[in-house]
XYZ file of C-alpha atoms in Angstrom:
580
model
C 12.148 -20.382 2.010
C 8.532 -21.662 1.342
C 5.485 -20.973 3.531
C 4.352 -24.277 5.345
C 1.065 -25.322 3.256
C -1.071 -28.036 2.887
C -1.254 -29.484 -0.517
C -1.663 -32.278 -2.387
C 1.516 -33.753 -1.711
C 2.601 -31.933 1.842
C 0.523 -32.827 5.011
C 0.803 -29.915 7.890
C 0.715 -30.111 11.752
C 0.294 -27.055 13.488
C 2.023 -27.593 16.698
C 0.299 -24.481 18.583
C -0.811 -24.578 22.166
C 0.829 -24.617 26.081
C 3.985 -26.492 25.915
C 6.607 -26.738 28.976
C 8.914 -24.158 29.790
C 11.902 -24.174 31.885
C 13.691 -21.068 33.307
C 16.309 -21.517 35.665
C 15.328 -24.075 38.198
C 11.632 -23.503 37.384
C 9.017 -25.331 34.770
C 6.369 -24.165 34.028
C 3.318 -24.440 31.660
C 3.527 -21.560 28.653
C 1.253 -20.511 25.389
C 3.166 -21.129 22.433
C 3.201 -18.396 20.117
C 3.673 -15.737 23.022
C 6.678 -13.666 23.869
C 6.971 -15.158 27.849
C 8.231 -12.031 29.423
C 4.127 -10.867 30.664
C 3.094 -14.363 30.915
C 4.087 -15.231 34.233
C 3.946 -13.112 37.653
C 7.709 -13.474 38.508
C 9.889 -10.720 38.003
C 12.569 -12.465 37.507
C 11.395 -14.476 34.204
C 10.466 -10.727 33.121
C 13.286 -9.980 33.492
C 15.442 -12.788 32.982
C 18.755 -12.725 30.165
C 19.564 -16.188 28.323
C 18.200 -19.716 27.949
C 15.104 -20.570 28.503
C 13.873 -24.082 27.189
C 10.466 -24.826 25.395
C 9.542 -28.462 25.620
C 6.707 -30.905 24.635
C 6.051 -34.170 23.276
C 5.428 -35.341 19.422
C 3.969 -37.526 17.605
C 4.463 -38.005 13.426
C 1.659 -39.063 11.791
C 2.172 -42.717 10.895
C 0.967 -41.671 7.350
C 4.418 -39.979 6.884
C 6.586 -43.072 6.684
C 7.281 -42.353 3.502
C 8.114 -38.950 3.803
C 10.865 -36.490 4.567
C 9.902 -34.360 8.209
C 10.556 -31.264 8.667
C 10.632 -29.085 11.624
C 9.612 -25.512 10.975
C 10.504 -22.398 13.618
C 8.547 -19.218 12.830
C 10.461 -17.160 15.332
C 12.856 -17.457 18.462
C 13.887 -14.074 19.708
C 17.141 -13.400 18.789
C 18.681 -17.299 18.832
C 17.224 -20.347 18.373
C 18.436 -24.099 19.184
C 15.812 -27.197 18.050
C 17.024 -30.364 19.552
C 14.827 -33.417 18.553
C 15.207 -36.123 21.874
C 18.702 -34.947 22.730
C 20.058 -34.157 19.137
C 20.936 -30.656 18.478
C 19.143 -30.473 14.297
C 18.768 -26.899 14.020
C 20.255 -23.228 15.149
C 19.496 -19.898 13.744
C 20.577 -16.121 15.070
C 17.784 -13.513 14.566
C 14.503 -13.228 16.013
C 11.953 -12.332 13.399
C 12.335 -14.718 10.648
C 12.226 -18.709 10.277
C 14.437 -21.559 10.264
C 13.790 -25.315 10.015
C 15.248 -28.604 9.895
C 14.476 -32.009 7.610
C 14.275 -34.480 10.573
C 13.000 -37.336 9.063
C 16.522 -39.770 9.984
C 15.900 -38.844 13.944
C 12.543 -39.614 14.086
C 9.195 -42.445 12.923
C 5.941 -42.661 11.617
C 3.410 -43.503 14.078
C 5.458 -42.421 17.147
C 6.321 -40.004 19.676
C 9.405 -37.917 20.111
C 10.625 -34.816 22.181
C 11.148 -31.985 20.715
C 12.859 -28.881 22.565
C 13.609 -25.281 21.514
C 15.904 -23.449 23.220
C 15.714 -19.721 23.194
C 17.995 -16.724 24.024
C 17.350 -13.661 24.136
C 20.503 -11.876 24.786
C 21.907 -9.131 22.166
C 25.442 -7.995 21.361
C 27.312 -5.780 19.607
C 27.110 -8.401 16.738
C 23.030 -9.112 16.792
C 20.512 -7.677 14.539
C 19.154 -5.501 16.572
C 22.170 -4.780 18.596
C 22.828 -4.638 22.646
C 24.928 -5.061 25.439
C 24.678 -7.648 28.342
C 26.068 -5.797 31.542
C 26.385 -7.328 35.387
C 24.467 -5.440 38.220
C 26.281 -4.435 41.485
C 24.161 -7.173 43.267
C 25.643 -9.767 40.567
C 22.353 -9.697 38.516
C 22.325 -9.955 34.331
C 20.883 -7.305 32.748
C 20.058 -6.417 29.330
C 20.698 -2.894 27.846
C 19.477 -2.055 24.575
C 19.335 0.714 22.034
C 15.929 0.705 20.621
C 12.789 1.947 22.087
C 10.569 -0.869 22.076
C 10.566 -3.570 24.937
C 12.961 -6.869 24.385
C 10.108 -9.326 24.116
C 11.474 -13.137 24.238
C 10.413 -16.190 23.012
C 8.246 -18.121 20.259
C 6.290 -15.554 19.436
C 4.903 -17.571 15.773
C 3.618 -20.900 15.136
C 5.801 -23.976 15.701
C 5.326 -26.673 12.683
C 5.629 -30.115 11.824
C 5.309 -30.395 8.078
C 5.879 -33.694 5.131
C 7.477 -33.376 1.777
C 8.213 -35.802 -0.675
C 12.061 -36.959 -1.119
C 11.959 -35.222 -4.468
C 10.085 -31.635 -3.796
C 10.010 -27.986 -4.626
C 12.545 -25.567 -2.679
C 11.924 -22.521 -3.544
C 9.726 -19.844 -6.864
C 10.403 -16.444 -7.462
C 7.309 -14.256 -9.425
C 8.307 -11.024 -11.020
C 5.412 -9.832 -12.963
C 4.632 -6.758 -15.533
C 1.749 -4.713 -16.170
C 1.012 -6.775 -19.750
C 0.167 -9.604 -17.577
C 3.469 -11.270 -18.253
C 5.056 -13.575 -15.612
C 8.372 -14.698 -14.882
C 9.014 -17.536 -12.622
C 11.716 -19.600 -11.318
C 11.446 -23.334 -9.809
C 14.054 -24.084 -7.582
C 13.794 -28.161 -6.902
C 15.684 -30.878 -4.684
C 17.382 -32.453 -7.403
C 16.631 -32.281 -11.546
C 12.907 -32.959 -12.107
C 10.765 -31.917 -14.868
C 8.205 -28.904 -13.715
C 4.838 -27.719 -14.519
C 3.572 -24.461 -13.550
C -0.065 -23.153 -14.024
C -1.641 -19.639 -13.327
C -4.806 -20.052 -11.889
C -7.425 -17.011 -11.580
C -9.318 -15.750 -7.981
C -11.657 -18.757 -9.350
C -9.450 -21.993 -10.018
C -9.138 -21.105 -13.759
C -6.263 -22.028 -15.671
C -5.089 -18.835 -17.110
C -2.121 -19.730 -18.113
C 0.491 -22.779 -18.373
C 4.026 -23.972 -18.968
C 6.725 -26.086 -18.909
C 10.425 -25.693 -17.656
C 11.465 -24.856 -14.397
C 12.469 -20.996 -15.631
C 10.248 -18.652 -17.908
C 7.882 -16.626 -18.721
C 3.670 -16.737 -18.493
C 1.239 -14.573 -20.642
C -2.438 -14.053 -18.204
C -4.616 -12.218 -20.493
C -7.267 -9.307 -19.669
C -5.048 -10.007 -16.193
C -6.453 -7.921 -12.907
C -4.300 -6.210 -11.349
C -3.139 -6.354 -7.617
C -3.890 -2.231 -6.331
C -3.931 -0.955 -3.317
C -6.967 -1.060 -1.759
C -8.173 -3.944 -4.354
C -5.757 -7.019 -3.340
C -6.682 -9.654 -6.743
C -4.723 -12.691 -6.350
C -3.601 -15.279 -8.574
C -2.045 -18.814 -7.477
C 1.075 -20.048 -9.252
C 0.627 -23.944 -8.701
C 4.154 -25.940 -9.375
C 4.187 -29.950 -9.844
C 7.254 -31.522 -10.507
C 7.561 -35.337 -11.644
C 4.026 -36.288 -10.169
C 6.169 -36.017 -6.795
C 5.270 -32.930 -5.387
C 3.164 -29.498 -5.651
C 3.099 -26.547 -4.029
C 1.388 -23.310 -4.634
C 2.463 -19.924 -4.546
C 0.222 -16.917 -4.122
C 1.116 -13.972 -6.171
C -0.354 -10.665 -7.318
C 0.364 -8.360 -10.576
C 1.548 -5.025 -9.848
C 4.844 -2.917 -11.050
C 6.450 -0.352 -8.105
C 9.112 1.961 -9.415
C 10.331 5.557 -8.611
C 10.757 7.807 -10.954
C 11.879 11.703 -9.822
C 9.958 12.707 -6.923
C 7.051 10.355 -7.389
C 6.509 6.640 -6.228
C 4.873 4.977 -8.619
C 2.708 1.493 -8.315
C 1.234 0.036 -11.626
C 2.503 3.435 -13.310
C 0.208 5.287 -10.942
C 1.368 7.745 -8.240
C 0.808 7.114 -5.193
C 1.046 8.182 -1.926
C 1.394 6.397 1.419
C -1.262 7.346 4.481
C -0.632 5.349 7.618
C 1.177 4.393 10.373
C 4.595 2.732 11.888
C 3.533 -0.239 13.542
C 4.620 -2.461 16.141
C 3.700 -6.584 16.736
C 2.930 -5.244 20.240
C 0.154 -6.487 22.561
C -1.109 -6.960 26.216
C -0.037 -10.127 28.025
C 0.768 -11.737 24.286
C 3.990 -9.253 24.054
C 4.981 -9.823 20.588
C 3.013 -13.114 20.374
C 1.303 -13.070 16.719
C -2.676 -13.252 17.285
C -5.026 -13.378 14.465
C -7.811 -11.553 16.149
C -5.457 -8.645 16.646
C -4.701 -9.020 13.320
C -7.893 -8.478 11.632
C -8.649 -6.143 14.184
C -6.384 -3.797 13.306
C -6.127 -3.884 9.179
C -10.381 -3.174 10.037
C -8.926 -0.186 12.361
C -6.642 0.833 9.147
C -9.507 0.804 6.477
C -11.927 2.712 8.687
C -8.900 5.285 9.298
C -8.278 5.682 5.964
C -5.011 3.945 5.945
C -3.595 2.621 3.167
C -0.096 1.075 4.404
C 2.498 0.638 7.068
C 6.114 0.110 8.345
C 7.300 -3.078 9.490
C 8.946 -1.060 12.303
C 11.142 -2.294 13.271
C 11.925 -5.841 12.018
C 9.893 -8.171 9.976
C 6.360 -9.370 10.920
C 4.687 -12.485 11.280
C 4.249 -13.507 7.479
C 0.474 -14.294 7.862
C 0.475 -10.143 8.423
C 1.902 -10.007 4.844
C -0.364 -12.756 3.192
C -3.799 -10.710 5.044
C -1.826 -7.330 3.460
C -1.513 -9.359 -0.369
C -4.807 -10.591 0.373
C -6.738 -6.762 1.119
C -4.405 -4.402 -0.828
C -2.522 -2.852 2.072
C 0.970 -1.592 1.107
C 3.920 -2.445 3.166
C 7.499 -1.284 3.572
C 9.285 -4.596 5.016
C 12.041 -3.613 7.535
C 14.521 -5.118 8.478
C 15.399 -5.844 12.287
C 18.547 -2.921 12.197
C 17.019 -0.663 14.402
C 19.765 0.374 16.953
C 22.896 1.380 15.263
C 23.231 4.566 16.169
C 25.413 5.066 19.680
C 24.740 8.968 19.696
C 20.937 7.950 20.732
C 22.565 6.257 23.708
C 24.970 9.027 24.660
C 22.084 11.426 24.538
C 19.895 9.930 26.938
C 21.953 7.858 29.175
C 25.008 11.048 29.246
C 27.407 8.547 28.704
C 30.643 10.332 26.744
C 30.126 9.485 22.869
C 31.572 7.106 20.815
C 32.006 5.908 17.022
C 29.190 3.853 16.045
C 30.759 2.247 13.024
C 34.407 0.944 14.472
C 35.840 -2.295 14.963
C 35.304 -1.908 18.867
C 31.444 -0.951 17.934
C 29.912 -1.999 14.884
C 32.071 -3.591 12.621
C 32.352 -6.090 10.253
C 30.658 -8.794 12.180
C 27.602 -6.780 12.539
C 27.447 -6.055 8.909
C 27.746 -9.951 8.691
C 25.026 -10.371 10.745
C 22.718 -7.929 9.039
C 23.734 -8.464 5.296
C 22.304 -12.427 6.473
C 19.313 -11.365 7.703
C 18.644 -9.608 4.891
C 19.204 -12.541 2.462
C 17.012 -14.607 4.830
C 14.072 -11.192 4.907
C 13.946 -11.124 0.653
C 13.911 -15.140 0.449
C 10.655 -15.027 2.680
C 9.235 -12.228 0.893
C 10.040 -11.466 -2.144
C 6.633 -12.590 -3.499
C 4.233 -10.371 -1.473
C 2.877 -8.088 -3.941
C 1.846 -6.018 -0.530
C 5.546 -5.479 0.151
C 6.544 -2.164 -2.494
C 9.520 -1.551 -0.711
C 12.499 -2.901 1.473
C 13.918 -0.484 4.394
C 17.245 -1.969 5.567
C 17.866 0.234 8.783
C 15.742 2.551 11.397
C 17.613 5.588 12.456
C 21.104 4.603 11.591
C 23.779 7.254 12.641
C 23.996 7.899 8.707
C 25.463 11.467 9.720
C 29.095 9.605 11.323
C 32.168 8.520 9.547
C 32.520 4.893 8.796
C 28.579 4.724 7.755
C 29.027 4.793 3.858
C 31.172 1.969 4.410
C 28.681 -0.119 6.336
C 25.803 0.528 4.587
C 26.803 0.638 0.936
C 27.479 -3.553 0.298
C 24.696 -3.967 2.002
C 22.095 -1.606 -0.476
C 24.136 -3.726 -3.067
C 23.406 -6.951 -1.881
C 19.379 -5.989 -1.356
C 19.872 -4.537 -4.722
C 21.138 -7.819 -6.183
C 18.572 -10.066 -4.403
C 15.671 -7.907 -5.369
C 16.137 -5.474 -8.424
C 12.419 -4.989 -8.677
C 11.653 -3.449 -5.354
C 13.431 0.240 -3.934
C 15.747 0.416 -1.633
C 15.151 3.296 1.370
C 16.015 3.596 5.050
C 14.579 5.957 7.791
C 16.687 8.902 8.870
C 17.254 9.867 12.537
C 16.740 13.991 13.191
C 20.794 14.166 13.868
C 21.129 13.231 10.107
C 20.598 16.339 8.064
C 20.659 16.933 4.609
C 23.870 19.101 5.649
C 25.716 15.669 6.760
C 24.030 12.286 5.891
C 26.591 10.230 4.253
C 24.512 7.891 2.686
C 21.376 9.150 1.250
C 22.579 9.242 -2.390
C 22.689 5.278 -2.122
C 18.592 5.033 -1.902
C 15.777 5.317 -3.783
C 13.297 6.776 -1.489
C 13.981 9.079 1.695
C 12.646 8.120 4.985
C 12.530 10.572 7.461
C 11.543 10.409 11.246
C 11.269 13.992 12.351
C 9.404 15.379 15.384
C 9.977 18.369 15.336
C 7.283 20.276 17.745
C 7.843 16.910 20.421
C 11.414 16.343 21.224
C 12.678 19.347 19.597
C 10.473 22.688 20.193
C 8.724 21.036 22.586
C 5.777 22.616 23.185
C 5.783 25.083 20.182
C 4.159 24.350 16.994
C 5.079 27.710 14.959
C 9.138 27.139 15.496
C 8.412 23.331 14.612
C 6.426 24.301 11.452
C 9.407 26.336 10.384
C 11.935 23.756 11.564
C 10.042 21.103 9.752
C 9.834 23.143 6.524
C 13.628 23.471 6.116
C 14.744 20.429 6.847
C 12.271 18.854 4.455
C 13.229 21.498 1.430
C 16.546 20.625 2.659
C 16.558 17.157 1.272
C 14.192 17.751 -1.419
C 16.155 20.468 -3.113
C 19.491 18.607 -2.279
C 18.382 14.901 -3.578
C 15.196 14.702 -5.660
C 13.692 12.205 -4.570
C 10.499 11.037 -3.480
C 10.124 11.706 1.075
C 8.141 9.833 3.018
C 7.436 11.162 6.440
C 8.241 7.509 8.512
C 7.971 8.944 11.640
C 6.215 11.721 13.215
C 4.567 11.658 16.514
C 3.321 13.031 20.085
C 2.853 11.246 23.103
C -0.980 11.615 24.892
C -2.611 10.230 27.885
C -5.840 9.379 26.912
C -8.187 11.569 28.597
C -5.644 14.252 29.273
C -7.202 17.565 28.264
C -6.369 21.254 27.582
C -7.872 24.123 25.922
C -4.198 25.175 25.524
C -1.045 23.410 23.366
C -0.005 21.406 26.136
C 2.084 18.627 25.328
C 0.569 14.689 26.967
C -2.929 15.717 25.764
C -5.158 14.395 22.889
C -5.551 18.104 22.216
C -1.795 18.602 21.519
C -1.538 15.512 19.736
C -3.755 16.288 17.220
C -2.185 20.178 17.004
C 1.042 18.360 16.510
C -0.002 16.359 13.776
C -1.942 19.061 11.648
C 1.282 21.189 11.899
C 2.767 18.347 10.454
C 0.768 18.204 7.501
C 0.188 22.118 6.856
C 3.956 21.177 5.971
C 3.307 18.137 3.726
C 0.928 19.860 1.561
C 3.509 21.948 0.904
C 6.186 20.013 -0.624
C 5.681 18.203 -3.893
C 8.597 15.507 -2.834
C 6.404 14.363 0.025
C 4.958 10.962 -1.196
C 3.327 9.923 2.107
C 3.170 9.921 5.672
C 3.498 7.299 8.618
C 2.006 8.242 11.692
C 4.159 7.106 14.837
C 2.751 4.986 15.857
C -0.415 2.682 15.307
C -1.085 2.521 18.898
C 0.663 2.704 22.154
C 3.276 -0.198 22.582
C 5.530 -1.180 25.763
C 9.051 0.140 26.513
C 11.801 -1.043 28.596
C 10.967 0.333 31.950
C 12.814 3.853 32.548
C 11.851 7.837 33.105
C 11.747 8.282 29.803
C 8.755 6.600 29.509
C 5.151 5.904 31.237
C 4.242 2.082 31.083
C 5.479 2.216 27.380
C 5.083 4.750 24.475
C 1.928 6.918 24.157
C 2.476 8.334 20.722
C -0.394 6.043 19.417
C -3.829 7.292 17.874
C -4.854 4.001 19.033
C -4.277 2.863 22.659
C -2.481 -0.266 23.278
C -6.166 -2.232 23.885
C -6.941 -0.240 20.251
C -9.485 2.396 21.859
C -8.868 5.875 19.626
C -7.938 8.888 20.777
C -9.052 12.421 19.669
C -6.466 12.026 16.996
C -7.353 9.026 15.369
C -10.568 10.836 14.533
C -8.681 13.741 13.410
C -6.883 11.620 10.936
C -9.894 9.642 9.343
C -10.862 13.080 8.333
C -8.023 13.919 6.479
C -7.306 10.504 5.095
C -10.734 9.487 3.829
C -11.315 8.959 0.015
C -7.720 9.732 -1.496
C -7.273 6.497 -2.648
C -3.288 7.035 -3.360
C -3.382 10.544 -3.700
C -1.719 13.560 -1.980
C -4.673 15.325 0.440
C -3.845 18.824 -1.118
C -4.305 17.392 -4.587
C -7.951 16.814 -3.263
C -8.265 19.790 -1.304
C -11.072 21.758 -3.623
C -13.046 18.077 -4.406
């Protein structure tokens, strides 16, 4: 699906702002994109499970009279209805990515309609990420879910009105090489002759052809690197109807052994997990946070991120193309793993992968969202890598069966990128069923926090096993996706005690006395970017604290800590720089 752009052809209204929003019996004025849940004062909106309706008011420009309308949804966590006056145009399941709807026979030029969006937020055993709707003994709704990350609701991106002509370009697909060659594919409405041009960082043709499929030559071509995002734009015109233009970037990503390689370089990945978390906003994309925090990862020395744990806002991708940040896009599958639930809730265990659990519908349900995830990003030269699952219970019976159409099907969409998921702790070397399907390993270990709490020599040696584990077992390249301790900022001990920025940094040099270590570790991902909110329980203390960064982006000790080991390695391993 195409990115909303203005062009020569295509006319863009960015419908942005406070709309009306009705809960229950109440309406009330809301910021559109926001999640809702910290907007408002009530608990029970907070709090509340199902439909909530997002109205306003419309008006088409009365240039578009000769144009098709379309309707454009960024996000509505997890379901999405778009009825235009009273007629229902457009659904969609799954919160993170878009939908949209031509609407041009239910509406005209020049005048007003209304446009609602209704919004769900419930999850179910069939939902990507999963849950469970339960009644309270005082007859209340409440949702229960299995990842660790609060259940923000709502239109959380943009909301657009956007023309087209009749006749118009649906969808490109840029697979480049090193040489400078370009393949592309035009997708169009109906049969219409295409032009394509490459056109250099300074509007210079560098290259042109005709044909809706081939191949482009750029010569002396710059390469897209991380750290040094060059772009070129592939501009499409078909029949002197339409044109659209498609950002794109030169770079190869392949793993070969134990090394990742991108642009036949190795290269290895210093940064963080991240979260679309912020105060009041919730999940609510916000361009100041946005360059706020790619400025917080250059001067910390980071050179990518996780997705964690479901795709972002795509202007996070296009600023990532655009500055040479790498990104492994993940896919909203965090959750499918029942142990987690038994362990902390001490509810009696049960198969994760069943017909009663997560069955085929599930794997319905995420197999789609991944078609819809590679269709919106395949051409972000930032994204190296796809990750189709956090924390999976890999280790059970029945998961080889689940996952392995579904590392086909990425396979098949994408054959250019790897394929990798991130491993919980109970999945060991010893009993993962499913590792031998991937490309790259990604483990989240934390070793030293939830196991050997406390007790950074038993974690070192815990830490050191399991990693030679998989390494001697697989060979293949590990990336440390998760590794983390929770600190109160401020908290303070001339001792190992866990909660303090003391321990926190402790904990994370263990981690990498252990790194150094082992050639098959390609990278590491700090858990997490900065503190992010939680459903409310014990486990937790107004959200999770394993940030360097607070949640208002303030750093602790060991953001310092890590800007010290990170700085200058430009892609490289820090022990392979030890002695500069």
């Amino acid at each position: 699906m195409l990115k909303p752009r203005s062009t020569p052809t295509r006319e863009l209204v960015n419908l942005d702002g406070i709309w009306r929003f009705t809960v229950g019996e109440q309406t009330l004025d809301v910021a559109v994109p926001a999640s809702y849940n910290d907007l408002f004062t009530d608990s029970a909106i907070r709090d509340h499970v199902g439909w909530v309706r997002y109205h306003r008011q419309v008006r088409v420009p009365r240039g578009w009279a000769d144009e098709r309308v379309v309707l454009r949804v960024d996000a509505a966590t997890h379901e999405g209805k778009v009825y235009v006056d009273d007629v229902l145009v457009a659904e969609h399941a799954g919160g993170y990515l878009p939908f949209e709807a031509d609407i041009t026979e239910h509406v005209r030029a020049g005048e007003e309609f209304r446009l609602t969006i209704g919004v769900n937020n419930e999850l179910t055993d069939t939902t990507i990420p999963p849950g469970t709707v339960i009644t309270t003994p005082d007859g209340r709704r409440q949702q229960q879910y299995l990842h660790d990350f609060y259940n923000y609701a709502g239109l959380a991106r943009s909301v657009w009105l956007y023309s087209r002509p009749a006749v118009h370009i649906e969808d490109i697909t840029i697979v480049t090489e090193l040489d400078g060659t370009v393949h592309y594919s035009v997708e169009t409405s109906e049969p219409a002759p295409v032009r394509v041009r490459v056109l250099d960082a300074s509007g210079t043709c560098v290259a042109e052809a005709d044909g809706a499929h081939g191949d482009l030559r750029v010569e002396d071509v710059i390469l897209w690197r991380p750290g040094a995002g060059y772009l070129y734009d592939l501009e499409v015109e078909i029949a002197d109807t339409d044109v659209y233009v498609q950002p794109f970037g030169v770079r190869t990503v392949e793993v070969r052994g134990t090394e990742f390689f991108v642009n036949g370089e190795p290269f290895y990945f210093t940064g963080f997990g991240k979260h679309e978390d912020t105060p009041v906003r919730g999940k609510g994309h916000d361009p100041a946070y946005l360059v706020h925090d790619f400025q917080l990862m250059r001067w910390i020395g980071a050179n990518s991120f996780r997705t964690s744990h479901y795709p972002y806002a795509e202007e996070v991708l296009e600023f990532a193309d655009r500055h040479g940040i790498v990104v492994i896009d993940e896919t909203a599958a965090v959750g499918l793993n029942l142990a987690v639930a038994s362990g902390l809730m001490g509810a009696p265990p049960r198969p994760t992968f069943s017909p009663e659990t997560f069955g085929e519908a599930t794997r319905e349900a995420h197999a789609r969202h991944l078609r819809e995830l590679v269709a919106r990003d395949k051409n972000h030269p930032s994204v190296v890598m796809w990750c189709i699952a956090n924390e999976p219970a890999s280790n059970e019976e029945g998961a080889r069966d689940y996952f392995e159409p579904l590392v086909e099907l990425t396979r098949k969409l994408d054959p250019t990128r790897p394929v990798t998921y991130a491993a919980v702790i109970f999945a060991t070397h010893e009993n993962d069923r499913i590792a031998d399907l991937f490309d790259v390993l990604c483990l989240n270990r934390y070793y030293g926090w939830y196991v050997a709490t406390g007790d950074l020599a038993t974690a070192r040696v815990y830490l050191e096993g399991d990693l030679r584990g998989w390494a001697e077992k697989y060979g293949k390249p590990i990336i440390m996706s998760e590794y983390g301790a929770d600190s109160m900022p401020g908290q303070h001990s001339v001792w190992d005690i866990p909660w303090t920025e003391e321990y926190q940094l402790s904990y994370l040099e263990a981690n990498h006395r252990i790194f150094d270590r082992i050639d098959a570790v390609v990278g590491e991902h700090v858990w997490n970017f900065a503190d992010f909110q939680t459903a409310p329980g014990i486990h937790r203390v107004d959200g999770n604290k394993k940030g360097v960064f607070t949640r208002d982006r303030r750093p602790k000790a060991a953001a310092h800590a890590l800007r010290a080991r990170w700085a200058g390695l430009d892609g490289r391993k820090p022990s392979s720089v030890a002695g500069e």
